[in-house]
Short mmCIF file of C-alpha atoms and ligand atoms in Angstrom, two decimals:
data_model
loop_
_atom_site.label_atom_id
_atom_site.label_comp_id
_atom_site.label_asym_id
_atom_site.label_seq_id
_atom_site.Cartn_x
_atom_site.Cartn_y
_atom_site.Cartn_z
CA UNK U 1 0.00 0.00 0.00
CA UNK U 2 1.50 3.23 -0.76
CA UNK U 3 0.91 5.92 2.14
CA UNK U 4 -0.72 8.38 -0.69
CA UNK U 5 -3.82 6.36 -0.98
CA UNK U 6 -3.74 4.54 2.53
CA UNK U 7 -6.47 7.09 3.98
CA UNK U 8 -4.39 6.71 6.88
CA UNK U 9 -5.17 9.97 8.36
CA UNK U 10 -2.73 10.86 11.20
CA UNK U 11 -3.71 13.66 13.88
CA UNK U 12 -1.54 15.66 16.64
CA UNK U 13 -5.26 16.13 18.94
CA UNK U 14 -6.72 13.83 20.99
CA UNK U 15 -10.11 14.07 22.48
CA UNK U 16 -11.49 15.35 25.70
CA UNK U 17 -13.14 12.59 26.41
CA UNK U 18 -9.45 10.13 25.80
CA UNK U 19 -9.05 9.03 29.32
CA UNK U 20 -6.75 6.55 28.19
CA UNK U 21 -3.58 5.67 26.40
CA UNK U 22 -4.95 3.37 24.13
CA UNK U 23 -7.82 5.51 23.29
CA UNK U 24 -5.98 8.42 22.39
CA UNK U 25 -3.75 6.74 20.01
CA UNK U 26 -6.47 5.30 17.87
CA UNK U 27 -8.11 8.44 17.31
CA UNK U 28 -4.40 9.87 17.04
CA UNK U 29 -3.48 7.35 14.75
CA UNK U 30 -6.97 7.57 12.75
CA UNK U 31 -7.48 4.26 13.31
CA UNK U 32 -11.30 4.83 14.58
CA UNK U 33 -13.59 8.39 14.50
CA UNK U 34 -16.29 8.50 16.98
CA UNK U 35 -19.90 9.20 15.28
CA UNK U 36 -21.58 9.39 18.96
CA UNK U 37 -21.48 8.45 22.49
CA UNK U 38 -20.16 4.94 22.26
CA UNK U 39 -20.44 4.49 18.44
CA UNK U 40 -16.95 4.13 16.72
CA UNK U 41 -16.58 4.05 12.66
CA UNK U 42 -13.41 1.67 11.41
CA UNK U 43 -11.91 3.33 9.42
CA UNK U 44 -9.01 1.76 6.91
CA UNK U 45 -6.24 1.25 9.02
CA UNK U 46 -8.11 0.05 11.78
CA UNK U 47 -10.03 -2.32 9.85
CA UNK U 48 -7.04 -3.94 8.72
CA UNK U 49 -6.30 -4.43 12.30
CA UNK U 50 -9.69 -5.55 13.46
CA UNK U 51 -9.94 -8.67 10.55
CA UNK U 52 -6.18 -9.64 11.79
CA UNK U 53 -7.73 -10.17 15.32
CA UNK U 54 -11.07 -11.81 13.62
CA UNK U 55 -9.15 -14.08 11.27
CA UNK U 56 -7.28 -15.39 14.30
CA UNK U 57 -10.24 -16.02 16.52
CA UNK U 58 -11.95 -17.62 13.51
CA UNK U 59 -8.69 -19.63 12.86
CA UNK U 60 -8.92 -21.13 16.22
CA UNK U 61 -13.07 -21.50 16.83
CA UNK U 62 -12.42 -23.31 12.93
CA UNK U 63 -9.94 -25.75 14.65
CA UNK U 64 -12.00 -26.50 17.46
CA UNK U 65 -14.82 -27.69 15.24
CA UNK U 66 -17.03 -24.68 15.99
CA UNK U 67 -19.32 -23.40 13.29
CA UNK U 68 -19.63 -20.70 11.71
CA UNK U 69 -23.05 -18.95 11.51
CA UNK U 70 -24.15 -14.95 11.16
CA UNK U 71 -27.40 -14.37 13.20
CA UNK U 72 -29.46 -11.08 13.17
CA UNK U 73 -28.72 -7.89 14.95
CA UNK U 74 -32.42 -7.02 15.90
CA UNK U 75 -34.05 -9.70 17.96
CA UNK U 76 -37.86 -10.44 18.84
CA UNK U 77 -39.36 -9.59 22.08
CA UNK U 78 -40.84 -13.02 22.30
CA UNK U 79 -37.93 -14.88 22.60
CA UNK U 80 -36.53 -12.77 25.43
CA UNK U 81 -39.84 -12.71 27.14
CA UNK U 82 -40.14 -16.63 27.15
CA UNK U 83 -36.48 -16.69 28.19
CA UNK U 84 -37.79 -14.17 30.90
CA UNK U 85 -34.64 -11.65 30.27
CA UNK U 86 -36.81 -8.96 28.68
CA UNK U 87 -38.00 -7.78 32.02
CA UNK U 88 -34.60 -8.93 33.70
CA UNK U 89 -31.99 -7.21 31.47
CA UNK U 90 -32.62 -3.58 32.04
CA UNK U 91 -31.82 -0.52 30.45
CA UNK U 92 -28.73 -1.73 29.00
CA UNK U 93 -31.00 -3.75 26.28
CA UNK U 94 -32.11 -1.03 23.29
CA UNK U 95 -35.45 -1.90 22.38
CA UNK U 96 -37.06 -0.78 19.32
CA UNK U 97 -40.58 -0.68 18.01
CA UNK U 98 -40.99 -1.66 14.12
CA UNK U 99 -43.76 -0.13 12.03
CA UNK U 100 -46.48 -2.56 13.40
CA UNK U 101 -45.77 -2.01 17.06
CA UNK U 102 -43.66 -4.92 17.50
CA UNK U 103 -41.32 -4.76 20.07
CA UNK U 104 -37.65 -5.79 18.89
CA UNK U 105 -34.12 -5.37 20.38
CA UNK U 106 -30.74 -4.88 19.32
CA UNK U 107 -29.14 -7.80 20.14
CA UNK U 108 -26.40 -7.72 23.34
CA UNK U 109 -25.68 -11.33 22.91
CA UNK U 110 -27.57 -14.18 21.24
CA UNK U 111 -28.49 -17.01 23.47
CA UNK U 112 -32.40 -16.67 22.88
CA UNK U 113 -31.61 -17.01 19.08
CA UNK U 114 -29.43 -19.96 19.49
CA UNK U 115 -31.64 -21.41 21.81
CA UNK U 116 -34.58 -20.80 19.38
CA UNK U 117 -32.69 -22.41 15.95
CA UNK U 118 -30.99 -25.28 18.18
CA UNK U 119 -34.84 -26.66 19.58
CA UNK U 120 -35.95 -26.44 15.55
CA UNK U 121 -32.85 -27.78 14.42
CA UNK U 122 -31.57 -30.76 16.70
CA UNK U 123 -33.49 -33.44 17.84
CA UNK U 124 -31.41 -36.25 18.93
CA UNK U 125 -28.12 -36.70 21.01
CA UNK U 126 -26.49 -38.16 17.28
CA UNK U 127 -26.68 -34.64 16.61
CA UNK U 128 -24.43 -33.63 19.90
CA UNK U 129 -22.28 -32.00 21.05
CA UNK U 130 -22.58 -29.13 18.75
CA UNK U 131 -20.97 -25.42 18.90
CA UNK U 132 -21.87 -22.48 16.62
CA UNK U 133 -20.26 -19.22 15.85
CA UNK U 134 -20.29 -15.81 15.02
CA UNK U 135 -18.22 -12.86 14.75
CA UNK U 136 -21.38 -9.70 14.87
CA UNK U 137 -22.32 -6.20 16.00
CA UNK U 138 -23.62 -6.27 19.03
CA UNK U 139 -25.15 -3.29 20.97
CA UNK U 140 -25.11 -2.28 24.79
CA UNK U 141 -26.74 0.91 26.16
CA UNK U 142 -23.49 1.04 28.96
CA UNK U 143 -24.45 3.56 31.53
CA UNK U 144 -20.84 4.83 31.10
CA UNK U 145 -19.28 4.04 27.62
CA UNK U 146 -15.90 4.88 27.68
CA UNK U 147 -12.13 4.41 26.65
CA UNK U 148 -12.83 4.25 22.95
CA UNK U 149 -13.91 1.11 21.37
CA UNK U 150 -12.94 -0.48 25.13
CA UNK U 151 -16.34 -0.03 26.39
CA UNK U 152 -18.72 1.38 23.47
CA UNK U 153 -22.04 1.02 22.74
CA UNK U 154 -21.95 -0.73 19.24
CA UNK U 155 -18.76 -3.24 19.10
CA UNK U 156 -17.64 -6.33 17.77
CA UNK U 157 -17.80 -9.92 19.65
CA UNK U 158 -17.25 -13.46 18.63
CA UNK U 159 -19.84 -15.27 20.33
CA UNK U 160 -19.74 -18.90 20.43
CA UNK U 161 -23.07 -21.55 22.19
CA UNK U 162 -22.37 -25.55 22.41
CA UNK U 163 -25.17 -27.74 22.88
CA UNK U 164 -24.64 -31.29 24.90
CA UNK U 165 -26.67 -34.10 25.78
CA UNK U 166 -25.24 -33.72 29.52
CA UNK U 167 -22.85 -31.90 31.60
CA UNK U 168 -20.15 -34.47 30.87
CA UNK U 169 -20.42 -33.40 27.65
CA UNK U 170 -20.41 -29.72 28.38
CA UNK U 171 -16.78 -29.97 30.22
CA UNK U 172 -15.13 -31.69 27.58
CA UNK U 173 -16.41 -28.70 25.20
CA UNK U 174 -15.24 -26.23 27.51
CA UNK U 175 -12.03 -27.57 27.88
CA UNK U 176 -11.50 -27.31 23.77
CA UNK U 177 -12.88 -23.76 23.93
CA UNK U 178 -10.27 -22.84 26.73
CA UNK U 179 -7.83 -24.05 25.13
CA UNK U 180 -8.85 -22.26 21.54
CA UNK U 181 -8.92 -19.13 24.25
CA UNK U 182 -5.97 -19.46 24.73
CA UNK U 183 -4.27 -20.31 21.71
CA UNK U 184 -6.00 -17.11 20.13
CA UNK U 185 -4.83 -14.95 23.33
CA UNK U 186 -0.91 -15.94 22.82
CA UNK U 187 -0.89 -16.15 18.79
CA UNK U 188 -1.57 -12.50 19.44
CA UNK U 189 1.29 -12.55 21.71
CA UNK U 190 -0.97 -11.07 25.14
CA UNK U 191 0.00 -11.34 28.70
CA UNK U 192 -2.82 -12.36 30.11
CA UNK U 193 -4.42 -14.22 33.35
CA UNK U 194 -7.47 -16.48 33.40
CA UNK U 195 -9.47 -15.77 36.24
CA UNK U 196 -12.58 -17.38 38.12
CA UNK U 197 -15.94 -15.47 37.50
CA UNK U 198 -18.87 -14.17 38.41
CA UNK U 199 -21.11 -15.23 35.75
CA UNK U 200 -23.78 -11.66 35.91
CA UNK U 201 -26.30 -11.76 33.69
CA UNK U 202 -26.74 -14.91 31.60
CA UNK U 203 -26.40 -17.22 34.98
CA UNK U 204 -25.14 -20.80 34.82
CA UNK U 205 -22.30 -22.82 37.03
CA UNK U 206 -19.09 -22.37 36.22
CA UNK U 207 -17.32 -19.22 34.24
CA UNK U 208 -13.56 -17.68 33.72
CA UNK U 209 -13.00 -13.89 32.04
CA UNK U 210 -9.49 -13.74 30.08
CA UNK U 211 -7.97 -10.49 31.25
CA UNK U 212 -5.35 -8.76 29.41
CA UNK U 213 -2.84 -7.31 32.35
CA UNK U 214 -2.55 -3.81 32.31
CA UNK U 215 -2.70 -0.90 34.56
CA UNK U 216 -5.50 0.69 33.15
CA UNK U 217 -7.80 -2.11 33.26
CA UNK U 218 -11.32 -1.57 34.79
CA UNK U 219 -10.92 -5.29 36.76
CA UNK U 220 -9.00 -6.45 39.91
CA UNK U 221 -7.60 -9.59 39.75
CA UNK U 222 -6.76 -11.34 42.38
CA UNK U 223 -4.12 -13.96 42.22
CA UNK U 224 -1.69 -16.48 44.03
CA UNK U 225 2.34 -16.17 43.67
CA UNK U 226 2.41 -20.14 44.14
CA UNK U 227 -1.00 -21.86 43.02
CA UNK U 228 -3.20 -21.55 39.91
CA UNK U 229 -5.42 -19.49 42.17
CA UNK U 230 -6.96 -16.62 40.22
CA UNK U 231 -10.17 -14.66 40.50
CA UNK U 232 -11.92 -11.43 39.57
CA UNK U 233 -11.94 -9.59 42.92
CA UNK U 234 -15.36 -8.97 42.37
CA UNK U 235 -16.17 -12.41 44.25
CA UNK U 236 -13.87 -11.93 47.23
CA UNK U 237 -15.53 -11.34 50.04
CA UNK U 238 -13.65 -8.74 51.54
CA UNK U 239 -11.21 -5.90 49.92
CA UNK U 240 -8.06 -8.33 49.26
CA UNK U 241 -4.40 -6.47 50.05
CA UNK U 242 -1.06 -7.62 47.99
CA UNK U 243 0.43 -10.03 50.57
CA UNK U 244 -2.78 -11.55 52.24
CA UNK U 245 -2.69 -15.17 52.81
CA UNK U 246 -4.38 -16.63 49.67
CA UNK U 247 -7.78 -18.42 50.21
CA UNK U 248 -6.63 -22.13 48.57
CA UNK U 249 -3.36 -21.76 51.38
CA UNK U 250 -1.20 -21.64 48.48
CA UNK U 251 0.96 -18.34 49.26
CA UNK U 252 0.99 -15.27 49.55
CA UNK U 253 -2.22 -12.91 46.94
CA UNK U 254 -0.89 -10.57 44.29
CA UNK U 255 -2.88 -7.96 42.53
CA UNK U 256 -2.96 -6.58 38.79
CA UNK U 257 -5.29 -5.05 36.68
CA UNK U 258 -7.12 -6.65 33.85
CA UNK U 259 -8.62 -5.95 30.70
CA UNK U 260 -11.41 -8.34 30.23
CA UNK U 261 -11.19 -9.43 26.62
CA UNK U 262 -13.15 -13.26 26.95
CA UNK U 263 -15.28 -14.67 28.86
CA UNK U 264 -16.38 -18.64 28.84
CA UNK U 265 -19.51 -19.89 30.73
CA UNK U 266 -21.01 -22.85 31.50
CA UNK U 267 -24.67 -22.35 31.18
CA UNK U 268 -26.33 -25.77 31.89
CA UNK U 269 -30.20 -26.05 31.49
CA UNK U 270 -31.30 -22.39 32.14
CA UNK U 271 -32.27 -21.17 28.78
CA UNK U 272 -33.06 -25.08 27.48
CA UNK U 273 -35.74 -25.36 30.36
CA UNK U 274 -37.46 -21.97 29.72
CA UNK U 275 -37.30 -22.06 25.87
CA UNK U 276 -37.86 -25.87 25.81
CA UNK U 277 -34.97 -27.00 23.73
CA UNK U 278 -35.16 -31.12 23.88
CA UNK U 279 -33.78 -34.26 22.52
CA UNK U 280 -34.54 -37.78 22.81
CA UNK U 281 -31.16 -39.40 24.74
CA UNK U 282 -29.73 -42.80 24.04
CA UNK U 283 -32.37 -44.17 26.09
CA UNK U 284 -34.83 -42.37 24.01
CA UNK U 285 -36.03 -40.47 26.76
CA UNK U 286 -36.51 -36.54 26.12
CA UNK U 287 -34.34 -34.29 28.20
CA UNK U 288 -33.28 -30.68 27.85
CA UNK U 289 -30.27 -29.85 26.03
CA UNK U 290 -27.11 -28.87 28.38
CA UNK U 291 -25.19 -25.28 26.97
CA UNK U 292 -22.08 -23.20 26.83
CA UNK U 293 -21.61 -19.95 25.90
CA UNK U 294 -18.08 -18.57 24.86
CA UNK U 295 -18.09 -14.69 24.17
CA UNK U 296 -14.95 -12.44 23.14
CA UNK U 297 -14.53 -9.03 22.37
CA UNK U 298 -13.31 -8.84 19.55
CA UNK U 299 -12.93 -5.13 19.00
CA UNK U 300 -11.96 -4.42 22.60
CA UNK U 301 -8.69 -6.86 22.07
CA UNK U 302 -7.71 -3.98 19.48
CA UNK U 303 -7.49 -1.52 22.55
CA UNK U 304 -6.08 -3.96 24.98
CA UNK U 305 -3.25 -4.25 22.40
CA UNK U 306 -2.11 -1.26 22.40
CA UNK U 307 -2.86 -0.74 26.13
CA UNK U 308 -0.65 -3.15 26.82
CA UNK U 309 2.02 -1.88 24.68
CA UNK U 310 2.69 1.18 23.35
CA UNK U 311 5.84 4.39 23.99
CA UNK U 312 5.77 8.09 24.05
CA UNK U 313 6.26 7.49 20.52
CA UNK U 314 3.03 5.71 20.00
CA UNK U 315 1.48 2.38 19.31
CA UNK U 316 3.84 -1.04 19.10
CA UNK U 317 1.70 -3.29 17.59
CA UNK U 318 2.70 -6.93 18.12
CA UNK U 319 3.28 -8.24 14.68
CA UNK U 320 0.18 -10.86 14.84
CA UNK U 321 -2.17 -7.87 14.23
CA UNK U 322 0.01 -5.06 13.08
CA UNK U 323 -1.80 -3.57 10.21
CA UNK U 324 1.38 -3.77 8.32
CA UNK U 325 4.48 -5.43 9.06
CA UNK U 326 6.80 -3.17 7.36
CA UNK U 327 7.36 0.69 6.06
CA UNK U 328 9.33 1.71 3.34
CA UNK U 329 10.21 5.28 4.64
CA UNK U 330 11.27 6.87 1.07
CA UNK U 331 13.51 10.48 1.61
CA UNK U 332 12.97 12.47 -1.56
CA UNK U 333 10.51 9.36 -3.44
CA UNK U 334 9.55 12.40 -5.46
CA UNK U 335 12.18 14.80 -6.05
CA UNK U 336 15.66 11.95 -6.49
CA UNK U 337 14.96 9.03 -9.23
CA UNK U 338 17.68 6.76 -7.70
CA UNK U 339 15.37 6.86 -4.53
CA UNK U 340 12.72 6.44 -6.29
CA UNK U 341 13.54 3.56 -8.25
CA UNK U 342 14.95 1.51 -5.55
CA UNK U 343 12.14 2.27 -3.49
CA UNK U 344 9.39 0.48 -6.14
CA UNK U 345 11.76 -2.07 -6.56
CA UNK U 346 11.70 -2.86 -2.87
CA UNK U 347 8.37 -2.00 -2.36
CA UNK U 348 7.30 -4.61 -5.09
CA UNK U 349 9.92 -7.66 -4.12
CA UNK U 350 8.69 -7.23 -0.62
CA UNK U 351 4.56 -7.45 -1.67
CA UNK U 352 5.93 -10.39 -4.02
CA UNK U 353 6.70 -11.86 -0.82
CA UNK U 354 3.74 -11.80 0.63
CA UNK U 355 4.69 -9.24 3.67
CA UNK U 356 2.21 -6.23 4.01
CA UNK U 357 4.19 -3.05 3.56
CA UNK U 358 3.45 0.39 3.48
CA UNK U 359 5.17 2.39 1.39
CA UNK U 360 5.64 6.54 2.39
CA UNK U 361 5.72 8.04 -0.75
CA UNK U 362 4.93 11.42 0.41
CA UNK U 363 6.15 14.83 -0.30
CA UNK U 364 6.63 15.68 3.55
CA UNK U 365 9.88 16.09 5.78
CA UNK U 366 11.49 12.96 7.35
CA UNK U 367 10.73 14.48 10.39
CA UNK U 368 7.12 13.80 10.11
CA UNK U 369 7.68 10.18 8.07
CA UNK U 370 9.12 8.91 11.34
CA UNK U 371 6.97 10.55 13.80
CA UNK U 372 3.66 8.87 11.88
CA UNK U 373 5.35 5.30 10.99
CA UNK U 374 5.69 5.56 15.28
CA UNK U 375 2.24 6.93 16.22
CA UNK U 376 1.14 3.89 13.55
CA UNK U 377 3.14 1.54 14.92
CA UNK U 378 4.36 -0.47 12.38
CA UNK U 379 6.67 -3.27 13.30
CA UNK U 380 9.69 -2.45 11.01
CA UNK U 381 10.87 0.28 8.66
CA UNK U 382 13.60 1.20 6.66
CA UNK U 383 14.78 4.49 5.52
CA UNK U 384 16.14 4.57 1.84
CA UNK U 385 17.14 8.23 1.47
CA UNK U 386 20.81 9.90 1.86
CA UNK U 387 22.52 7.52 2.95
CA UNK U 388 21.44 5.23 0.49
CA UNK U 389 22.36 7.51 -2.31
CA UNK U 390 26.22 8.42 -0.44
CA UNK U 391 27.06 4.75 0.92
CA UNK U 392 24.64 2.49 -0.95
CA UNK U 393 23.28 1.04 2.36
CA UNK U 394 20.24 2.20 4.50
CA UNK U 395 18.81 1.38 8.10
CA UNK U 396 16.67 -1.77 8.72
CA UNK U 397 14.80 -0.75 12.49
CA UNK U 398 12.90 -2.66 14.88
CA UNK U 399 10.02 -0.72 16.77
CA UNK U 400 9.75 -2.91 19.65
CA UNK U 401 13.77 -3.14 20.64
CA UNK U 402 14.35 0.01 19.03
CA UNK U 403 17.37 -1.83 17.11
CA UNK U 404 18.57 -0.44 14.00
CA UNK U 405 20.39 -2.66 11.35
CA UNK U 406 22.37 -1.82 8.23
CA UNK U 407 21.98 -3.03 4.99
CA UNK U 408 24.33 -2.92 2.75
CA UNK U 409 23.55 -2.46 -1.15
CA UNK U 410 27.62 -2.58 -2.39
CA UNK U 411 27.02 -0.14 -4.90
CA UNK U 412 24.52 -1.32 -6.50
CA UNK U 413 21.10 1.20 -6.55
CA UNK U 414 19.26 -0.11 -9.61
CA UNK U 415 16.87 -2.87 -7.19
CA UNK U 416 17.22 -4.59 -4.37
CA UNK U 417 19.95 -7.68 -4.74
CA UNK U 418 18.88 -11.25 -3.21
CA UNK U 419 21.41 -10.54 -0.27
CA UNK U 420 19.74 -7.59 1.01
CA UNK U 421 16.08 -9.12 0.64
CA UNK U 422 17.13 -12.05 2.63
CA UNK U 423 18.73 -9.88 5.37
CA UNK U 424 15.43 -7.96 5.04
CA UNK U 425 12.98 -10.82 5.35
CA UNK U 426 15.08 -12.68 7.93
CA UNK U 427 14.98 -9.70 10.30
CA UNK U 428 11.29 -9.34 9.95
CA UNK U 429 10.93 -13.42 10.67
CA UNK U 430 13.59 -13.29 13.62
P1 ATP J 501 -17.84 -6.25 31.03
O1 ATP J 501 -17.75 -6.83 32.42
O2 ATP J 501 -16.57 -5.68 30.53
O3 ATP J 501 -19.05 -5.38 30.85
P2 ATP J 501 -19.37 -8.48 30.15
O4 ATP J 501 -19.20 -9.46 31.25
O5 ATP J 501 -20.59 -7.67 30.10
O6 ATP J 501 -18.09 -7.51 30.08
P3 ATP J 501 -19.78 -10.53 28.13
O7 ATP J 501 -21.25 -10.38 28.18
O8 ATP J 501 -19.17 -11.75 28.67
O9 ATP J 501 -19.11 -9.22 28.77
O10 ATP J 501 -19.29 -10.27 26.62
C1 ATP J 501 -18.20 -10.95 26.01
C2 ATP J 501 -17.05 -10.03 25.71
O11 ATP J 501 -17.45 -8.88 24.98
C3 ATP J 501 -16.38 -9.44 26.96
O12 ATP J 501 -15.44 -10.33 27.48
C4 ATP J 501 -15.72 -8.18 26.41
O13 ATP J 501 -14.45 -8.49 25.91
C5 ATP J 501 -16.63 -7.76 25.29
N1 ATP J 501 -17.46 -6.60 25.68
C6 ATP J 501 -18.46 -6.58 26.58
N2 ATP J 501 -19.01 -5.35 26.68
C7 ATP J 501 -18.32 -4.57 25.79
C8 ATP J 501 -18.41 -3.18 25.43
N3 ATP J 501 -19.33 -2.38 25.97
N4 ATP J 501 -17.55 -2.72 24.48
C9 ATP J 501 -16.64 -3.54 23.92
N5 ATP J 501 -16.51 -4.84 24.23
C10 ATP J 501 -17.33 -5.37 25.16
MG1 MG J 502 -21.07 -5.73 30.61
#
């Protein structure tokens, strides 16, 4: 992609309402624009960012034999009535009214759906277990949206239900989906805690939120410096201190902050019994199907990324979701021809390698080259500009480290050589 028709659209202001780092840089960065309270557009560089994180999630619910389905945004009243959460779920659901006085919502999460197609569609246990997938808009009137896409209105979740013909069936499901958590979590290269939960809203037996660690985080999580103990201090009993003796006599409890980014219930019969979703068991007797539900936010892992790492400089995307991997920074693309020339040379051999590079072709000082590629937070540049033209070798840097590397062109400027492509590509694959 060449930087004059990226639409990347870089800004020096940030918001009032930017509390946070994350927030500021992906308004800074013009990765989202706010339309209203809690409603973010995507805009191209963000996008790119956002499929990265969908394409892994998908990569991994595909693996663990999940299936992919798209349901509707707007829901029917009568499903949430008979599932009794349209007088239960407050002023958080956005109901709506169509032309005929039908009440609707705007879906917050879809287990009335999936309840609904699973009792039309399955019949038997042959047909079991079964989990189903999506990756949709979903809407929440928060009291208090805030921190960007972190906690807006209108975002993006993968939400995953499993259907079983008992609870034994159930655990071994949620074990695959933890682990797919997990896998998705560090292929984006997180640090994160799994924590026990408090399961809110949808109700159901067990539950554990994936938290992304970092100081802004809007959770406590309490954990054990010797044990697997970890849990959302929401369902400790008292205010925990750093040091206490932990509950499971383990050690000693630690504190961090967490951004919640998953969360993975088990649901059992609740919304079978009230919505009457049955099968006929190996004994041909009809029973009510068990269920898991498996929800992650997809567009708040964008803003836990950078949360979680990021400079004065800007945003250091880890290169799982970077929106590209590499920048060409081109001094004087359109005033020198030897620049030039190397530059769509390299630009080309590098896209003929498959590795997503932006190229700055713009007529603007160096100065401001550098201080967007930063802001951006691409993963690796390199600077073809004097020095190329006086020494025939140019700057390979590294974000993250802030390493810089020399490559060295031994007089030749007419396109890259094989040498210098392979020191390229084997910096950018460590
Ligand atoms: P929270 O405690 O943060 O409100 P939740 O428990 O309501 O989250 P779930 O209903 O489990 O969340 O939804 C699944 C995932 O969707 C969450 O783990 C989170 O990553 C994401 N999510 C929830 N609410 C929002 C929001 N308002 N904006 C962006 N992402 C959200
Ligand atoms: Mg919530």
């Amino acid at each position: 992609m060449r930087y004059t028709k990226s639409g990347i659209t870089t800004t020096k202001n940030t918001p009032k309402d930017a509390e946070i780092i994350s927030h500021k840089l992906m308004i800074r960065s013009g990765m989202v624009k706010k339309l209203a309270s809690g409603l973010y557009t995507w805009m191209p560089l963000g996008l790119k960012v956002l499929k990265k994180i969908e394409n892994i999630i998908r990569e991994e619910m595909n693996r663990a034999d999940a299936l992919e389905i798209l349901m509707p945004a707007v829901q029917p009243s009568e499903l949430w009535k008979e599932s009794g959460r349209w007088d239960k779920y407050g002023p958080e659901l956005l109901r709506i009214t169509d032309r005929h006085e039908r009440e609707f919502c705007f879906g917050p999460t879809h287990e009335e759906i999936i309840t609904d197609i699973a009792r039309k569609d399955i019949n038997s246990y042959k047909q079991l277990p079964i989990i189903y997938y999506q990756i949709q808009t979903k809407f929440r009137d928060e009291i208090r949206p805030r921190f960007g896409v972190m906690r807006a209105r209108e975002f993006l979740m993968k939400d995953a239900y499993s259907f079983h013909e008992n609870e034994e069936c159930l655990n071994k499901t949620y074990k695959i989906m933890f682990e797919a958590y997990k896998n998705c979590f560090n292929k984006i290269g997180f640090e994160y805690k799994v924590v026990n939960a408090d399961n809110g809203q949808i109700g159901g037996s067990e539950s554990h939120e994936f938290h992304v660690i970092a100081d802004n985080g809007e959770d406590e999580l309490i954990f054990s410096d010797s044990s697997d103990y970890a849990i959302n201090a929401e369902l400790f009993t008292r205010p925990p201190k750093e040091g206490d003796a932990c509950p499971d006599g383990s050690g000693k409890v630690k504190i961090k902050r967490g951004i919640e980014v998953g969360h993975i219930f088990k649901l059992g019969k609740n919304y079978s019994e009230a919505m009457n979703a049955s099968i006929s068991n190996k004994e041909n007797k009809n029973i009510k199907m068990t269920m898991g539900c498996y929800g992650i936010g997809v567009s708040r892992i964008a803003a836990a990324a950078i949360e979680q790492s990021n400079d004065e400089k800007g945003i250091i995307w880890p290169k799982s979701i970077a929106p590209y991997l590499i920048t060409i920074i081109s001094i004087g693309y359109t005033k020198n021809d030897i620049v030039k020339n190397y530059t769509d040379s390299l630009y080309e051999e590098l896209e003929n390698n498959n590795i997503e590079v932006l190229l700055d072709d713009r007529d603007i000082s160096p100065g401001n080259m550098f201080s967007d590629s930063e802001l951006i937070g691409i993963p690796y540049s390199v600077i073809i500009g004097k020095q190329f033209i006086e020494n025939n070798n140019f700057e390979f840097k590294d974000r993250k480290f802030d390493k810089t590397s020399t490559i060295n062109e031994n007089n030749n400027t007419e396109k890259p050589t094989k040498e210098a492509l392979k020191s390229i590509l084997k910096l950018i694959n460590g």
